[in-house]
Amino acid sequence: MIKFYLGEEPLLNNVKTYLCRNKRHKSYVLKNLNKLVVKEVHGAGGVGMLVGPLATKNEIAKYKARIETSPDKFIAQPMLALSTNPTYVNQEIVPRHVDLRPFVLHGPNPVVVPGGLTRVALKEGLSL
């Protein structure tokens, strides 16, 4: 997005993303649905996505049909191992997935706002 919107090279690389509208990418995605996370291009909040490693064969087959019908509506990415944060749960420190959302005010003088929103998955094994 940085290169697209600002014409600059990003300081950090993005996750490898396969555009299903690209024939070569689509072929790779369809052969590897069980290893990838597939999202609708205009989706939000994780609704309607396929998490291949956690999906059933039936769910994968249905998603494959959707991609074949409208490949331009989907992207795919490898599933990432999420980091954990030490969290106090039931009187002990245990690893849990934490999500941090910092905020930047964009304008003539952009500012990173102190603090941010955070949430934690308190149950073991859950991710956000």
PDB file of C-alpha atoms in Angstrom:
ATOM      1  CA  MET A   1       0.000   0.000   0.000  1.00  0.00           C
ATOM      2  CA  ILE A   2       2.859   2.376   0.755  1.00  0.00           C
ATOM      3  CA  LYS A   3       4.297   1.999  -2.732  1.00  0.00           C
ATOM      4  CA  PHE A   4       0.849   2.264  -4.340  1.00  0.00           C
ATOM      5  CA  TYR A   5      -0.309   5.350  -2.412  1.00  0.00           C
ATOM      6  CA  LEU A   6       2.966   7.154  -1.649  1.00  0.00           C
ATOM      7  CA  GLY A   7       5.254   5.912  -4.419  1.00  0.00           C
ATOM      8  CA  GLU A   8       7.846   4.992  -1.764  1.00  0.00           C
ATOM      9  CA  GLU A   9       9.493   1.713  -0.818  1.00  0.00           C
ATOM     10  CA  PRO A  10       8.168   0.375   2.518  1.00  0.00           C
ATOM     11  CA  LEU A  11      10.569   0.055   5.444  1.00  0.00           C
ATOM     12  CA  LEU A  12       9.031  -3.314   6.371  1.00  0.00           C
ATOM     13  CA  ASN A  13       7.886  -5.949   3.911  1.00  0.00           C
ATOM     14  CA  ASN A  14       4.276  -7.048   3.789  1.00  0.00           C
ATOM     15  CA  VAL A  15       3.140 -10.645   3.999  1.00  0.00           C
ATOM     16  CA  LYS A  16       3.407 -12.383   0.605  1.00  0.00           C
ATOM     17  CA  THR A  17       0.049 -11.835  -1.093  1.00  0.00           C
ATOM     18  CA  TYR A  18      -1.338 -13.811  -4.029  1.00  0.00           C
ATOM     19  CA  LEU A  19      -3.834 -12.002  -6.251  1.00  0.00           C
ATOM     20  CA  CYS A  20      -6.275 -14.579  -7.564  1.00  0.00           C
ATOM     21  CA  ARG A  21      -7.000 -12.386 -10.609  1.00  0.00           C
ATOM     22  CA  ASN A  22      -3.445 -13.253 -11.733  1.00  0.00           C
ATOM     23  CA  LYS A  23      -3.594 -16.650 -13.511  1.00  0.00           C
ATOM     24  CA  ARG A  24      -0.279 -17.864 -12.075  1.00  0.00           C
ATOM     25  CA  HIS A  25      -1.232 -16.778  -8.548  1.00  0.00           C
ATOM     26  CA  LYS A  26      -4.701 -18.305  -8.881  1.00  0.00           C
ATOM     27  CA  SER A  27      -3.219 -21.630  -9.960  1.00  0.00           C
ATOM     28  CA  TYR A  28      -0.909 -21.642  -6.936  1.00  0.00           C
ATOM     29  CA  VAL A  29      -3.732 -20.682  -4.555  1.00  0.00           C
ATOM     30  CA  LEU A  30      -6.098 -23.380  -5.838  1.00  0.00           C
ATOM     31  CA  LYS A  31      -3.386 -26.041  -5.404  1.00  0.00           C
ATOM     32  CA  ASN A  32      -2.522 -24.854  -1.886  1.00  0.00           C
ATOM     33  CA  LEU A  33      -5.836 -23.831  -0.305  1.00  0.00           C
ATOM     34  CA  ASN A  34      -5.159 -26.107   2.663  1.00  0.00           C
ATOM     35  CA  LYS A  35      -2.035 -24.048   3.523  1.00  0.00           C
ATOM     36  CA  LEU A  36      -3.272 -20.504   2.892  1.00  0.00           C
ATOM     37  CA  VAL A  37      -5.555 -17.874   4.368  1.00  0.00           C
ATOM     38  CA  VAL A  38      -7.917 -16.627   1.640  1.00  0.00           C
ATOM     39  CA  LYS A  39      -9.792 -13.348   1.966  1.00  0.00           C
ATOM     40  CA  GLU A  40     -12.298 -11.390  -0.047  1.00  0.00           C
ATOM     41  CA  VAL A  41     -10.672  -8.289  -1.538  1.00  0.00           C
ATOM     42  CA  HIS A  42     -13.325  -6.017  -0.076  1.00  0.00           C
ATOM     43  CA  GLY A  43     -13.854  -8.016   3.127  1.00  0.00           C
ATOM     44  CA  ALA A  44     -13.346  -6.696   6.642  1.00  0.00           C
ATOM     45  CA  GLY A  45     -12.982  -8.046  10.144  1.00  0.00           C
ATOM     46  CA  GLY A  46     -12.158 -11.599   9.081  1.00  0.00           C
ATOM     47  CA  VAL A  47     -15.734 -12.273   7.949  1.00  0.00           C
ATOM     48  CA  GLY A  48     -16.004 -14.746   5.085  1.00  0.00           C
ATOM     49  CA  MET A  49     -12.372 -15.778   4.972  1.00  0.00           C
ATOM     50  CA  LEU A  50     -10.947 -19.275   4.657  1.00  0.00           C
ATOM     51  CA  VAL A  51      -8.209 -20.380   7.050  1.00  0.00           C
ATOM     52  CA  GLY A  52      -6.983 -23.328   5.023  1.00  0.00           C
ATOM     53  CA  PRO A  53      -5.027 -25.192   7.736  1.00  0.00           C
ATOM     54  CA  LEU A  54      -8.131 -25.149   9.969  1.00  0.00           C
ATOM     55  CA  ALA A  55     -10.771 -25.704   7.265  1.00  0.00           C
ATOM     56  CA  THR A  56     -12.622 -28.910   6.425  1.00  0.00           C
ATOM     57  CA  LYS A  57     -12.367 -30.492   2.965  1.00  0.00           C
ATOM     58  CA  ASN A  58     -15.935 -29.370   2.311  1.00  0.00           C
ATOM     59  CA  GLU A  59     -15.158 -25.739   3.246  1.00  0.00           C
ATOM     60  CA  ILE A  60     -12.089 -25.794   0.989  1.00  0.00           C
ATOM     61  CA  ALA A  61     -14.116 -27.215  -1.920  1.00  0.00           C
ATOM     62  CA  LYS A  62     -16.773 -24.496  -1.544  1.00  0.00           C
ATOM     63  CA  TYR A  63     -14.161 -21.762  -1.414  1.00  0.00           C
ATOM     64  CA  LYS A  64     -12.368 -23.223  -4.437  1.00  0.00           C
ATOM     65  CA  ALA A  65     -15.602 -22.959  -6.434  1.00  0.00           C
ATOM     66  CA  ARG A  66     -16.021 -19.322  -5.365  1.00  0.00           C
ATOM     67  CA  ILE A  67     -12.470 -18.471  -6.448  1.00  0.00           C
ATOM     68  CA  GLU A  68     -12.907 -20.216  -9.800  1.00  0.00           C
ATOM     69  CA  THR A  69     -16.144 -18.283 -10.411  1.00  0.00           C
ATOM     70  CA  SER A  70     -14.824 -14.825  -9.399  1.00  0.00           C
ATOM     71  CA  PRO A  71     -11.026 -14.882  -8.987  1.00  0.00           C
ATOM     72  CA  ASP A  72     -10.779 -11.075  -9.004  1.00  0.00           C
ATOM     73  CA  LYS A  73     -12.632 -10.976  -5.674  1.00  0.00           C
ATOM     74  CA  PHE A  74      -9.985 -12.902  -3.681  1.00  0.00           C
ATOM     75  CA  ILE A  75      -6.445 -12.701  -2.344  1.00  0.00           C
ATOM     76  CA  ALA A  76      -4.482 -15.321  -0.415  1.00  0.00           C
ATOM     77  CA  GLN A  77      -1.623 -15.200   2.069  1.00  0.00           C
ATOM     78  CA  PRO A  78       0.394 -17.789   3.979  1.00  0.00           C
ATOM     79  CA  MET A  79      -0.809 -18.468   7.512  1.00  0.00           C
ATOM     80  CA  LEU A  80       1.472 -16.743   9.997  1.00  0.00           C
ATOM     81  CA  ALA A  81       2.470 -17.895  13.452  1.00  0.00           C
ATOM     82  CA  LEU A  82       1.264 -15.110  15.727  1.00  0.00           C
ATOM     83  CA  SER A  83       3.424 -13.910  18.579  1.00  0.00           C
ATOM     84  CA  THR A  84       2.291 -14.096  22.181  1.00  0.00           C
ATOM     85  CA  ASN A  85       2.616 -11.779  25.139  1.00  0.00           C
ATOM     86  CA  PRO A  86       3.028 -12.718  28.813  1.00  0.00           C
ATOM     87  CA  THR A  87      -0.451 -12.339  30.313  1.00  0.00           C
ATOM     88  CA  TYR A  88      -1.705 -12.669  33.896  1.00  0.00           C
ATOM     89  CA  VAL A  89      -4.517 -15.284  33.902  1.00  0.00           C
ATOM     90  CA  ASN A  90      -5.831 -17.195  36.945  1.00  0.00           C
ATOM     91  CA  GLN A  91      -2.960 -16.075  39.175  1.00  0.00           C
ATOM     92  CA  GLU A  92      -0.200 -17.107  36.764  1.00  0.00           C
ATOM     93  CA  ILE A  93       1.711 -15.662  33.815  1.00  0.00           C
ATOM     94  CA  VAL A  94       0.880 -17.476  30.561  1.00  0.00           C
ATOM     95  CA  PRO A  95       1.398 -16.736  26.837  1.00  0.00           C
ATOM     96  CA  ARG A  96      -1.623 -15.254  25.060  1.00  0.00           C
ATOM     97  CA  HIS A  97      -2.216 -13.597  21.699  1.00  0.00           C
ATOM     98  CA  VAL A  98      -2.493  -9.818  21.946  1.00  0.00           C
ATOM     99  CA  ASP A  99      -3.566  -7.321  19.297  1.00  0.00           C
ATOM    100  CA  LEU A 100      -2.317  -3.722  19.471  1.00  0.00           C
ATOM    101  CA  ARG A 101      -3.788  -0.953  17.315  1.00  0.00           C
ATOM    102  CA  PRO A 102      -1.767   2.270  17.418  1.00  0.00           C
ATOM    103  CA  PHE A 103      -3.193   5.435  15.872  1.00  0.00           C
ATOM    104  CA  VAL A 104      -1.576   7.988  13.567  1.00  0.00           C
ATOM    105  CA  LEU A 105      -3.126  11.391  12.889  1.00  0.00           C
ATOM    106  CA  HIS A 106      -2.374  12.230   9.269  1.00  0.00           C
ATOM    107  CA  GLY A 107      -2.075  15.836   8.126  1.00  0.00           C
ATOM    108  CA  PRO A 108       0.575  18.488   7.542  1.00  0.00           C
ATOM    109  CA  ASN A 109       2.338  17.305  10.729  1.00  0.00           C
ATOM    110  CA  PRO A 110       1.548  13.579  11.236  1.00  0.00           C
ATOM    111  CA  VAL A 111       1.556  12.414  14.857  1.00  0.00           C
ATOM    112  CA  VAL A 112       1.631   8.931  16.372  1.00  0.00           C
ATOM    113  CA  VAL A 113      -0.864   9.184  19.230  1.00  0.00           C
ATOM    114  CA  PRO A 114       0.414   7.913  22.609  1.00  0.00           C
ATOM    115  CA  GLY A 115      -1.240   4.650  23.637  1.00  0.00           C
ATOM    116  CA  GLY A 116      -3.653   2.716  21.472  1.00  0.00           C
ATOM    117  CA  LEU A 117      -6.313   0.036  21.641  1.00  0.00           C
ATOM    118  CA  THR A 118      -5.411  -3.471  22.659  1.00  0.00           C
ATOM    119  CA  ARG A 119      -7.239  -6.729  23.148  1.00  0.00           C
ATOM    120  CA  VAL A 120      -6.192 -10.137  24.408  1.00  0.00           C
ATOM    121  CA  ALA A 121      -7.407 -13.678  23.722  1.00  0.00           C
ATOM    122  CA  LEU A 122      -7.660 -14.971  27.299  1.00  0.00           C
ATOM    123  CA  LYS A 123      -8.444 -18.593  26.387  1.00  0.00           C
ATOM    124  CA  GLU A 124      -5.426 -20.718  25.505  1.00  0.00           C
ATOM    125  CA  GLY A 125      -5.074 -21.402  21.787  1.00  0.00           C
ATOM    126  CA  LEU A 126      -7.382 -18.609  20.627  1.00  0.00           C
ATOM    127  CA  SER A 127      -6.141 -15.886  18.327  1.00  0.00           C
ATOM    128  CA  LEU A 128      -7.625 -12.533  17.464  1.00  0.00           C
TER     129      LEU A 128
END
